[in-house]
Structures are given as C-alpha cells and as structure tokens.
Coordinates of C-alpha atoms and ligand atoms in Angstrom, one line a residue:
M246 CA 75.9 -15.2 4.6
T247 CA 77.9 -15.9 7.8
P248 CA 78.1 -13.4 10.7
T249 CA 81.3 -12.8 9.6
A250 CA 80.3 -12.4 6.0
E251 CA 77.6 -10.1 6.6
R252 CA 79.7 -7.5 9.7
T253 CA 82.5 -7.3 6.6
A254 CA 79.6 -6.2 4.2
A255 CA 78.7 -3.9 7.1
K256 CA 81.8 -2.2 7.3
T257 CA 82.4 -1.8 3.6
F258 CA 79.8 0.2 3.0
L259 CA 79.9 2.4 5.8
D260 CA 83.3 3.2 4.9
E261 CA 82.0 4.1 1.3
A262 CA 79.3 6.2 3.1
A263 CA 81.3 7.6 5.3
E264 CA 83.3 8.6 2.1
L265 CA 80.2 10.1 0.2
L266 CA 79.5 12.1 2.8
G267 CA 81.3 13.1 5.6
P268 CA 82.1 13.8 9.1
R269 CA 79.4 15.7 9.7
G270 CA 76.8 12.9 7.6
L271 CA 77.7 10.0 8.9
T272 CA 77.2 8.4 12.4
N273 CA 76.7 5.3 14.4
D274 CA 77.1 6.6 17.7
P275 CA 75.2 4.9 19.8
D276 CA 74.3 8.2 21.8
L277 CA 73.9 10.6 18.8
M278 CA 72.0 8.1 17.1
E279 CA 69.6 7.2 20.1
P280 CA 66.8 9.6 20.5
W281 CA 65.8 9.7 16.7
L282 CA 65.2 6.0 17.3
T283 CA 62.3 5.7 19.3
D284 CA 58.4 7.5 18.0
W285 CA 57.5 10.5 19.4
R286 CA 54.5 8.4 21.0
G287 CA 57.7 6.5 22.6
R288 CA 55.9 3.0 21.7
Y289 CA 58.9 1.5 19.1
T290 CA 62.3 1.2 19.7
G291 CA 64.5 0.2 16.5
R292 CA 68.4 0.2 15.4
A293 CA 70.6 1.6 12.7
L294 CA 73.6 0.2 11.2
A295 CA 74.0 4.4 10.6
L296 CA 72.4 8.1 10.8
A297 CA 73.0 9.4 7.7
A298 CA 72.3 13.2 7.2
P299 CA 73.2 14.4 4.0
A300 CA 73.5 18.7 3.1
C301 CA 71.6 18.1 -0.5
T302 CA 69.9 16.1 -2.8
R303 CA 73.5 15.2 -4.9
E304 CA 74.4 13.3 -1.5
V305 CA 70.8 12.0 -0.8
A306 CA 71.0 10.3 -4.4
A307 CA 74.5 9.0 -4.1
L308 CA 73.7 7.9 -0.6
V309 CA 70.1 5.8 -1.6
G310 CA 72.1 4.8 -4.9
L311 CA 74.8 3.2 -2.6
C312 CA 72.2 1.5 -0.5
A313 CA 70.8 0.4 -4.2
R314 CA 73.2 -1.6 -4.4
H315 CA 74.7 -3.1 -0.9
G316 CA 70.5 -4.0 -0.7
V317 CA 71.0 -1.5 2.6
P318 CA 66.7 -0.6 3.9
I319 CA 66.7 2.9 4.1
V320 CA 64.0 4.8 7.1
P321 CA 63.8 8.3 5.6
Q322 CA 63.6 10.7 8.9
G323 CA 62.2 14.8 9.6
G324 CA 61.4 15.5 12.6
N325 CA 60.3 12.6 13.9
S326 CA 57.2 13.8 15.2
G327 CA 55.4 11.4 13.5
M328 CA 52.4 10.0 15.1
V329 CA 52.6 6.2 13.1
G330 CA 55.7 4.6 13.7
G331 CA 56.7 6.2 10.4
A332 CA 60.0 6.7 10.8
T333 CA 61.2 4.3 13.2
P334 CA 63.3 1.7 11.6
D335 CA 62.3 -2.4 12.8
D336 CA 65.5 -4.1 15.7
T337 CA 67.0 -6.3 12.7
G338 CA 69.7 -2.6 13.2
T339 CA 70.6 -2.9 9.0
G340 CA 69.1 -0.7 7.8
V341 CA 70.2 3.0 7.5
L342 CA 68.2 6.3 9.2
L343 CA 68.3 8.9 6.7
S344 CA 67.3 12.5 8.7
L345 CA 66.8 15.2 6.4
R346 CA 67.1 17.9 8.8
R347 CA 70.4 19.3 7.9
M348 CA 69.0 20.2 4.5
D349 CA 66.5 23.3 5.6
R350 CA 67.5 26.3 3.7
V351 CA 64.9 27.8 0.9
R352 CA 65.6 28.1 -2.7
E353 CA 63.3 30.6 -3.8
L354 CA 61.2 33.0 -2.8
D355 CA 58.7 34.2 -5.0
A356 CA 56.2 37.1 -3.1
G357 CA 54.4 37.9 -6.2
A358 CA 53.0 34.3 -7.1
G359 CA 53.2 33.5 -3.7
Q360 CA 55.1 30.5 -4.4
V361 CA 58.7 29.6 -2.2
V362 CA 61.0 25.6 -2.4
C363 CA 61.8 24.9 0.0
E364 CA 64.3 21.7 1.1
A365 CA 62.3 19.1 3.0
G366 CA 64.2 19.3 6.0
M367 CA 62.7 22.6 7.1
I368 CA 60.7 23.0 9.5
L369 CA 57.1 24.0 10.4
Q370 CA 57.4 26.6 12.4
S371 CA 60.5 28.2 10.8
L372 CA 58.5 28.2 7.1
H373 CA 55.9 30.2 9.4
D374 CA 58.0 32.6 10.4
I375 CA 60.2 32.9 6.8
A376 CA 56.4 33.4 5.2
A377 CA 55.3 36.2 7.6
E378 CA 58.9 38.4 7.1
K379 CA 57.2 38.7 3.7
S380 CA 53.6 39.6 4.9
L381 CA 52.8 36.2 4.1
R382 CA 51.6 32.6 5.6
F383 CA 51.4 29.4 4.8
P384 CA 48.1 27.4 5.5
L385 CA 49.0 24.2 7.5
T386 CA 49.8 24.5 10.7
L387 CA 49.0 21.9 13.4
G388 CA 50.4 20.6 17.5
G389 CA 53.9 19.5 16.0
K390 CA 55.3 22.2 14.5
G391 CA 58.5 22.8 16.3
S392 CA 59.5 20.2 14.5
A393 CA 57.8 18.6 12.9
T394 CA 59.5 19.4 8.9
V395 CA 58.2 19.9 5.4
G396 CA 59.3 16.3 4.1
G397 CA 57.8 14.4 6.9
L398 CA 55.0 17.1 6.4
I399 CA 54.6 15.7 1.9
A400 CA 55.4 11.9 2.8
T401 CA 52.3 12.1 5.2
N402 CA 49.4 14.6 3.9
A403 CA 49.5 16.2 6.6
G404 CA 46.5 17.9 7.9
G405 CA 45.8 20.0 11.2
T406 CA 43.6 23.0 12.3
Q407 CA 43.7 25.1 8.9
V408 CA 42.0 21.9 6.3
L409 CA 38.7 23.3 7.1
R410 CA 39.3 26.3 4.6
H411 CA 42.6 25.3 3.0
G412 CA 43.0 21.3 2.1
T413 CA 45.1 19.0 3.5
M414 CA 49.3 19.3 2.4
R415 CA 47.8 18.2 -0.9
A416 CA 46.5 21.4 -1.6
Q417 CA 49.6 23.3 -0.7
V418 CA 52.4 21.3 -2.6
L419 CA 52.9 22.7 -6.4
G420 CA 55.9 21.4 -6.8
I421 CA 58.2 17.7 -5.5
E422 CA 61.7 16.8 -6.3
A423 CA 62.5 13.7 -5.0
V424 CA 65.1 10.5 -5.1
L425 CA 64.0 7.2 -6.2
A426 CA 65.3 4.1 -4.9
D427 CA 68.0 3.1 -7.6
G428 CA 68.8 6.5 -6.5
S429 CA 67.9 8.7 -9.6
V430 CA 66.6 12.7 -8.7
Y431 CA 62.7 13.2 -9.8
D432 CA 62.5 17.1 -10.9
G433 CA 59.1 18.3 -10.6
L434 CA 59.6 21.3 -9.1
A435 CA 58.3 23.7 -11.5
A436 CA 54.7 24.8 -10.5
L437 CA 52.3 24.9 -13.6
K438 CA 49.1 25.4 -13.2
K439 CA 48.4 23.2 -16.1
D440 CA 50.2 19.8 -17.0
N441 CA 48.7 17.1 -18.2
R442 CA 51.2 14.8 -19.1
G443 CA 49.9 12.0 -17.6
F444 CA 49.9 10.8 -14.3
D445 CA 50.4 13.4 -11.3
L446 CA 53.6 12.3 -10.5
K447 CA 53.8 14.0 -6.5
Q448 CA 50.3 13.6 -5.9
L449 CA 51.7 10.0 -5.7
L450 CA 54.2 10.9 -4.1
I451 CA 51.9 12.9 -1.7
G452 CA 51.1 10.4 1.7
S453 CA 53.6 8.0 0.0
E454 CA 55.7 7.9 4.2
G455 CA 58.5 7.2 2.4
T456 CA 58.3 3.7 0.9
L457 CA 58.2 5.6 -2.4
G458 CA 61.1 8.2 -2.7
I459 CA 63.2 10.2 -0.6
V460 CA 61.1 14.2 -0.7
T461 CA 64.2 16.5 -1.0
A462 CA 62.5 19.6 -1.7
A463 CA 58.8 21.0 -2.3
T464 CA 57.6 24.1 -4.0
L465 CA 54.9 25.3 -1.4
R466 CA 52.4 28.1 -2.5
L467 CA 51.7 30.9 0.1
L468 CA 48.9 32.6 0.6
P469 CA 48.9 36.6 2.0
A470 CA 48.9 37.0 5.7
P471 CA 45.7 37.8 7.4
T472 CA 44.5 41.4 7.9
A473 CA 41.8 40.4 10.3
R474 CA 41.8 36.7 12.5
V475 CA 39.0 36.5 15.3
T476 CA 39.1 33.4 17.9
V477 CA 36.1 32.3 20.2
W478 CA 36.3 29.2 23.4
A479 CA 32.8 28.8 23.2
G480 CA 31.1 26.2 25.8
L481 CA 28.7 23.0 24.6
A482 CA 26.2 20.8 25.5
G483 CA 27.6 18.4 23.8
I484 CA 29.2 17.3 20.7
V485 CA 25.6 17.0 17.9
E486 CA 25.5 21.0 19.0
A487 CA 28.9 21.5 18.1
R488 CA 28.1 20.0 14.7
A489 CA 25.3 22.4 14.8
L490 CA 27.1 25.3 15.7
L491 CA 29.4 24.3 13.1
R492 CA 27.1 24.1 10.4
A493 CA 25.8 27.8 11.6
M494 CA 28.7 29.1 11.4
E495 CA 29.7 28.1 7.9
R496 CA 26.7 29.3 6.9
A497 CA 27.0 33.1 8.6
M498 CA 30.3 33.5 8.1
G499 CA 31.4 31.3 4.9
D500 CA 35.2 31.5 3.8
A501 CA 36.3 33.2 7.0
L502 CA 35.6 30.3 8.9
E503 CA 38.7 28.7 9.3
G504 CA 39.1 26.4 11.9
F505 CA 36.8 24.1 14.0
E506 CA 38.3 21.8 16.8
V507 CA 36.4 20.6 19.3
V508 CA 37.3 19.5 22.8
P509 CA 35.3 17.3 25.4
D510 CA 35.9 18.7 29.4
H511 CA 37.9 15.0 30.0
C512 CA 40.7 17.2 27.5
L513 CA 40.5 20.5 28.6
A514 CA 41.1 19.0 32.4
S515 CA 43.9 16.8 31.3
V516 CA 45.6 20.1 29.3
L517 CA 45.4 22.1 32.7
A518 CA 46.8 19.9 34.6
H519 CA 50.1 19.3 32.6
L520 CA 50.0 23.1 32.1
P521 CA 50.6 24.3 35.5
D522 CA 50.4 28.1 34.3
A523 CA 47.5 27.4 31.5
R524 CA 43.7 28.5 32.5
A525 CA 39.8 27.6 31.6
P526 CA 38.6 30.5 28.7
L527 CA 35.4 30.4 31.1
A528 CA 34.8 30.8 34.0
E529 CA 32.5 27.8 34.0
R530 CA 33.2 23.8 32.3
H531 CA 30.7 22.6 29.5
A532 CA 31.0 18.7 28.6
W533 CA 32.2 20.2 25.0
N534 CA 33.9 23.1 24.2
A535 CA 34.5 24.4 20.7
L536 CA 37.8 27.0 19.5
I537 CA 36.9 28.4 16.5
E538 CA 38.4 31.0 14.1
F539 CA 37.5 33.3 11.7
V540 CA 40.3 34.9 9.3
A541 CA 39.4 37.0 6.5
T542 CA 42.2 39.1 4.1
G543 CA 41.4 43.4 3.0
T544 CA 38.7 43.4 5.0
D545 CA 40.1 44.7 9.5
E546 CA 39.7 43.2 12.2
E547 CA 36.8 45.0 14.2
R548 CA 34.7 44.3 10.9
L549 CA 35.4 41.0 11.0
R550 CA 34.7 41.4 15.2
E551 CA 31.2 42.7 14.8
K552 CA 30.4 40.1 12.4
A553 CA 31.3 36.7 14.3
E554 CA 29.3 38.5 16.8
A555 CA 26.3 38.9 15.2
A556 CA 26.6 34.9 13.9
L557 CA 27.4 34.5 17.4
A558 CA 24.4 36.1 19.4
K559 CA 22.4 34.5 16.5
A560 CA 23.6 30.7 17.8
M561 CA 23.3 31.3 21.0
E562 CA 19.4 32.6 20.9
D563 CA 18.7 28.7 18.4
G564 CA 20.2 27.4 21.9
L565 CA 23.8 25.8 20.0
F566 CA 25.9 27.3 22.3
D567 CA 25.7 28.4 26.8
D568 CA 28.5 29.9 26.6
A569 CA 31.8 31.8 24.8
A570 CA 34.7 34.2 24.7
I571 CA 36.2 36.2 22.0
A572 CA 40.0 36.6 23.0
A573 CA 40.6 39.6 23.4
N574 CA 44.0 40.2 21.7
E575 CA 46.6 38.1 20.1
T576 CA 48.5 37.1 23.3
Q577 CA 45.1 35.0 24.5
A578 CA 44.4 33.8 20.8
E579 CA 47.9 32.0 21.0
S580 CA 46.7 31.1 24.6
F581 CA 43.6 28.7 23.3
W582 CA 45.9 27.4 21.0
T583 CA 48.1 25.8 23.1
L584 CA 45.3 24.6 24.3
R585 CA 44.1 22.7 21.6
D586 CA 47.5 22.3 20.4
S587 CA 47.9 19.9 24.0
I588 CA 45.7 17.9 23.5
S589 CA 48.3 14.9 22.6
A590 CA 51.3 15.8 25.0
A591 CA 49.3 16.1 27.8
E592 CA 46.4 13.1 26.7
R593 CA 49.9 10.8 26.4
A594 CA 51.0 11.7 30.3
L595 CA 48.2 10.0 31.7
G596 CA 48.5 6.6 31.4
P597 CA 48.7 3.5 28.4
A598 CA 45.6 4.7 26.1
M599 CA 45.1 4.0 21.8
Q600 CA 45.3 6.1 19.6
H601 CA 42.6 6.5 16.4
D602 CA 42.8 9.5 13.9
I603 CA 39.6 8.2 12.2
S604 CA 37.2 9.8 9.7
V605 CA 33.5 9.5 8.9
P606 CA 31.3 11.7 6.9
V607 CA 31.2 15.2 8.6
R608 CA 27.1 14.6 9.2
K609 CA 27.8 11.5 10.9
M610 CA 30.1 12.6 13.7
P611 CA 28.2 13.3 16.3
E612 CA 26.2 10.5 16.1
F613 CA 29.3 8.1 15.8
I614 CA 31.1 9.4 18.6
L615 CA 27.9 9.2 20.3
A616 CA 27.4 5.8 19.7
A617 CA 31.5 4.1 19.6
I618 CA 32.1 6.3 23.0
P619 CA 29.2 3.6 24.7
A620 CA 30.4 0.4 22.7
I621 CA 33.9 0.5 22.8
E622 CA 33.3 1.2 27.4
S623 CA 31.2 -1.3 27.6
E624 CA 32.8 -4.2 25.7
F625 CA 36.1 -2.9 27.7
P626 CA 34.8 -2.4 31.2
G627 CA 37.4 0.6 32.3
T628 CA 38.2 2.3 29.1
R629 CA 37.4 5.5 28.7
G630 CA 36.5 6.7 25.6
V631 CA 37.9 10.2 24.3
A632 CA 36.9 12.0 21.6
F633 CA 38.9 15.4 20.5
G634 CA 39.7 17.6 17.4
H635 CA 39.2 18.8 13.8
L636 CA 34.6 18.0 13.6
G637 CA 35.1 20.4 10.8
D638 CA 36.7 17.6 8.5
G639 CA 34.9 14.7 9.8
N640 CA 38.1 14.0 11.5
V641 CA 38.6 13.5 15.1
H642 CA 41.1 11.8 17.6
F643 CA 39.6 8.9 19.3
H644 CA 41.1 8.1 22.2
V645 CA 40.7 4.9 24.5
L646 CA 42.6 5.3 27.9
A647 CA 43.3 2.3 29.7
P648 CA 41.2 1.5 33.1
D649 CA 43.0 1.7 36.2
G650 CA 45.8 -0.1 37.0
A651 CA 46.4 -1.5 33.9
V652 CA 50.0 -2.2 33.2
P653 CA 52.1 0.0 30.8
G654 CA 53.0 -2.4 28.2
E655 CA 51.0 -4.9 28.3
W656 CA 47.5 -3.6 28.0
E657 CA 48.1 -2.2 24.6
E658 CA 49.2 -5.3 24.0
S659 CA 46.0 -7.2 25.2
D660 CA 42.7 -5.5 25.8
G661 CA 44.3 -1.9 23.6
K662 CA 44.7 -4.4 20.3
R663 CA 41.5 -5.4 20.2
A664 CA 40.3 -2.3 21.7
S665 CA 41.9 -0.7 18.3
A666 CA 40.2 -3.1 16.0
R667 CA 37.1 -3.0 17.2
V668 CA 36.8 0.7 16.8
Y669 CA 38.7 0.3 13.6
D670 CA 35.4 -2.3 12.5
L671 CA 32.5 0.5 13.5
V672 CA 35.2 3.5 11.9
T673 CA 35.0 0.7 8.4
E674 CA 30.6 -0.2 9.4
W675 CA 29.8 3.5 9.3
G676 CA 31.9 4.7 6.0
G677 CA 34.5 6.6 7.5
S678 CA 38.5 6.0 6.7
I679 CA 41.4 4.2 9.6
S680 CA 43.7 7.1 9.2
A681 CA 42.2 11.0 8.5
E682 CA 46.1 12.5 8.8
H683 CA 48.9 10.7 10.4
G684 CA 49.3 8.2 7.9
I685 CA 50.0 4.1 7.9
G686 CA 53.3 3.8 9.4
Q687 CA 54.0 0.2 11.2
V688 CA 50.4 0.8 14.0
K689 CA 48.0 0.3 11.2
V690 CA 50.0 -1.5 8.8
G691 CA 47.6 -4.9 10.1
E692 CA 44.8 -2.9 10.2
L693 CA 45.3 -1.9 6.5
A694 CA 45.4 -5.0 5.4
R695 CA 42.8 -6.8 7.3
L696 CA 39.6 -4.1 6.5
G697 CA 41.7 -2.5 3.3
D698 CA 39.8 -2.7 0.0
P699 CA 41.4 -4.7 -2.0
V700 CA 41.6 -3.7 -5.2
A701 CA 42.6 -0.3 -3.6
L702 CA 45.7 -2.9 -2.1
A703 CA 46.5 -4.7 -4.9
M704 CA 47.0 -1.0 -6.6
M705 CA 49.4 0.0 -4.0
R706 CA 51.1 -2.8 -4.0
A707 CA 51.9 -2.9 -7.8
V708 CA 52.9 0.9 -7.1
K709 CA 55.4 0.3 -4.3
Q710 CA 56.6 -3.2 -6.6
A711 CA 57.3 -0.7 -9.7
L712 CA 59.2 2.4 -8.1
D713 CA 60.6 0.3 -5.2
P714 CA 61.3 -3.8 -6.6
H715 CA 63.3 -4.7 -3.4
S716 CA 61.8 -3.3 -0.6
L717 CA 64.8 -0.4 0.3
L718 CA 62.8 2.3 1.5
N719 CA 61.1 2.3 4.6
P720 CA 60.4 -1.5 4.6
G721 CA 57.6 -2.4 6.6
K722 CA 55.3 0.8 6.7
L723 CA 52.0 1.4 5.1
V724 CA 51.9 -1.0 2.2
P725 CA 50.8 -4.7 3.8
A726 CA 52.7 -7.1 2.4
A727 CA 50.3 -9.1 0.1
Ligands
LIG178 P1 59.0 12.4 11.0 O1 57.5 11.7 12.1 O2 60.5 11.7 10.7 O3 58.3 11.1 10.2 C1 57.0 10.6 9.4 C2 56.7 9.7 8.4 O4 57.7 10.5 6.8 C3 57.7 8.8 8.0 O5 57.0 7.7 7.8 C4 59.3 9.4 7.5 O6 60.0 7.8 7.1 C5 58.2 10.2 6.3 N1 59.5 11.3 5.7 C6 60.0 11.8 6.4 N2 60.7 13.0 6.1 C7 60.6 12.6 4.7 C8 61.0 13.3 3.5 N3 62.3 13.4 3.5 N4 60.6 12.4 2.0 C9 59.6 10.3 2.2 N5 59.5 10.5 3.6 C10 60.2 11.5 4.7 N6 49.9 15.5 11.9 C11 48.9 15.9 11.5 O7 48.3 15.1 10.8 N7 48.0 16.2 11.9 C12 47.6 17.4 13.1 O8 46.7 17.8 13.6 C13 49.1 16.7 13.4 N8 49.4 17.2 14.9 C14 50.0 16.6 16.2 C15 50.1 17.7 17.5 C16 51.2 17.2 17.9 C17 51.1 17.2 19.3 C18 52.5 16.2 17.0 C19 53.7 16.0 18.1 C20 52.5 15.9 16.5 C21 51.2 15.4 15.6 N9 50.7 15.4 13.8 C22 49.4 15.9 13.2 C23 52.0 14.9 13.4 C24 53.0 15.1 12.6 O9 53.5 16.1 13.3 C25 53.3 14.5 10.6 O10 52.6 13.4 10.6 C26 53.9 15.0 10.2 O11 53.6 15.2 9.4 C27 55.2 14.8 10.4 O12 56.3 15.0 10.2 P2 57.9 14.8 10.9 O13 58.7 16.2 9.7 O14 58.0 14.6 12.1 O15 58.2 13.1 10.1

C-alpha cells in the first residue's frame, strides 16, 4: 500500500470506529493517549492509531469485528500496571489500544453462593470494597491493586500475596466472557462446579495476555470475610532461616497461614528512603525480614493471636528468627503491608535495574538465592542482586541493580540484558520458570523462545493460529514467532 492509500484506509477505519463507539469511546488526541502508551516500569513507549474505550461487550465485539475486517491489530489494556510491557503497543502506530476501563460494573453479586459477575475493567481495590460491604472477600491481592483490573489480572493469571493459601487467578475465576479475534462473543460465565463438555476454555484464556481474546467479564469466587487477622513482621539472620520459619508456621498454623513474604534489609532500606513517613517495624535491622499473615474465619482475633504467639515462641526457641513485632491493630498491620507493597516502586526509584519474576521449587529457593546472587555479582562486577517476595510460593522477584554510574537506557540494553539471560539460564538449570506471575509480554518473549520447551511452544503457536489466524490480538506478545 502507498502511504496515501494507508492514510485513507486508516481514516476510513477511524470514521467507522467513531461511529460505533461515539465520542466517549474513541479518541486519537495525542494528549489523551499519551499516559497509556508507556508501561508501568517506563521501559517501553509505543504508538497507536487510536485509544478505544467501549462501554459494553456489544461495543467491544463490534470494534473487534471492525478491526478484523480492516486488518487492524488490537492491544488490550486494563490498569496498565503490568510488569512485562504486555499492554504497550509497538511503535508502528498501526493498531488500536483497547482500554476496558469504562467497563467496570458489577453485573450480579450472589452473596449466598459466594460469586460475583463483574466486568473486566473493575479495579481490584473496588472489588475488595464491594465484597467487604457484603462481609465477603475476594481472596487475591497485590501491590498494584489500586490500578490493576479484573481483565488484566485474568489475562496475566496474576498471583500476589495470598497465593500460598488461595491460589492464583486461575483458582478464583469460575467463568469468563470474552470477545474472540473475529468479533464473536464466547459466553462462559456460568459457574458450574462440574462441566465436562471438552476443553476448559476459560483456563485457556486465563494467562493468555490478550493474545487469544478480549476478556469482557468474569464470574469470580468470593469467600466469607475473615473474623480474625494477625500480621507479624519478623527479623531473621538469613534466607535459610526464613524457609525453616515458613515450614514451622505451616505445621503449627495450618490453613490460617495466608501469606509469607521475604524482604531483605536492602529492600526495607529503599522503601524507608522512598516513603518518608514509613517506620521500620523492629528496633534493630536484620539481614532478612519475613512478613507473615494469619487469617481465620469463625474464630475470634484473641484465639488466633494466642495460637500465633505460641507458634512464634516455639520458632524463636528453635532459633528460626531473632525478633518479631505482632501488629497491634489493623492500622499497624496495613503499615507492615505498605512496606512490602512499596518495594517495586522504591526499587524503581533507585535507578537502572533488571527485574526478574522467577520461581523454583519452594524447597530449593534458599539455596538458589544463595547461589545465584554471588554468581551474578561476580560475573557482572558492580551489580547487586536482590531477591524479595513470595517465598511461600517459591517465587521471588530477583532484581539485578546496575553498577554505580551506569547510564540508564544503555546499561539495560547491554550488560543488563546479558545479566538477565544469565539469571534465566540459572533458573532453567534449577528446574524453575522464567515467569512466575507477571507473564511474558514483550520483555521475555525472546527468552521464552530461547529457553521454552519446543513442544510446549509448538502447542502455544497452534492454539494462537487457530484462534487468531491473522495475529491481530496483541501481536508480538507472549507467543514467540516460529
Ligand atoms: P495491564 O497492565 O493493563 O495488562 C496486562 C496484560 O493483560 C497485557 O498483556 C494486556 O494486553 C492484557 N489485558 C489487560 N486487560 C485485558 C482484557 N480485558 N482482556 C484481555 N487481555 C487483557 N502482579 C502479580 O501477579 N503479583 C504481584 O504481587 C504484583 N505486584 C505488583 C505490585 C505493583 C506495585 C504493581 C504496579 C504491579 C504488580 N503486579 C503484580 C503486576 C500487575 O498488577 C498485574 O500483572 C495485573 O494483573 C495487571 O493488571 P492490569 O489491569 O493493570 O493489566
């Protein structure tokens, strides 16, 4: 196509899209699009023909059908809090950025059944608030809860800090409605306990990062709100002790153990520098910290607290930690969680770094951290390895901080890239995953092609080809080219 013909085709497409969606549903004003064209980490900036924000599933379906007829690629976007550049378009400017944020209604909430049907643009924090009003809870949370949407959480199969007890998004989704690449609507919202009519299509869509369909709504499970919560900040000598403490808490507290996060002193220090009003929970600093949460339903706080205190006293006797503070009230518990949830933002402010969201078998994690950090630091002099996060799930965020004086933007493309490849080699050698919970997006698609199992990659490509033969849904993300 000549440039003139391309411009005419784009204009025709935009006119038709504007007619479908109306003035609130479509813009190509650069100022309105600008905030959504860069990813949360600021690593990628793309361009788009337009920003579409449909108001309902019918409008999404009409827009996707129009895109299919014109061969226009679509990048779905929720809260743009993703960590792998999955919601950022490429720099060709030929595609539509499809925001689901206007679709944020609850369609139905059945408190007795513990189920809510909500639209894809519902923000996680709002879902928590809506559930709490009915004395219920949605059992998944994460640091980006003020922006992350249900659609984004489903598309990335998000994890967070309660996976230890409740599982990832895969365990929370009971049904899905999605618009497929040709504009047809898959209605799988019915939450059936038993349904053996073939493939589990909702599970295929969960974690597909917008490459197989646009999630427009979901049926999610809700649990009774807890009646007791005890939050503990413990200071420890090392990561080996942290794993031993985790096991001791699992044995002593059973199902009540809901979260077990590890925070090295380096991360605590960066958060304290980043949040001027924050305070360290313990009088002295420790090489490692564990943030532990116990939650129970049907018991009172005092009983849970007594049980937790007894379990902690025994663990202290066994030398598993050095000091601990039990949150005196909800405000203090929240302040402990703010320290944990602010690590990503605090580390981002420190300067150039390569971030890796990795998992290895839980029992191997301490050994892995103890081997991988010195290996990376010696192979890439001046760098610093930092691991924090979901020890209970065998998943840590493994950051490699650039040497002092490294030039932002340059280091990531040179030594940073090589350090990342080395981290992923190590993870693969240890039988782990190069993406535990953030997904592949555009950041890791090359590494997935390099290290992924060829049979698994061939299956992924075959599914993609079957559902999106013209590769219009989030092209260049997740599924490596053959
Ligand atoms: P976006 O960033 O907008 O999109 C993410 C991906 O999903 C993209 O590929 C996009 O194309 C696709 N997508 C979005 N909406 C749809 C839809 N409706 N249909 C189809 N595809 C869609 N993640 C964790 O798993 N665990 C954590 O502990 C965690 N902590 C975080 C802490 C902070 C401070 C921040 C900022 C983020 C954190 N995240 C974490 C990452 C992020 O919040 C999750 O990946 C979240 O699921 C992204 O949701 P979103 O709505 O922002 O999606």
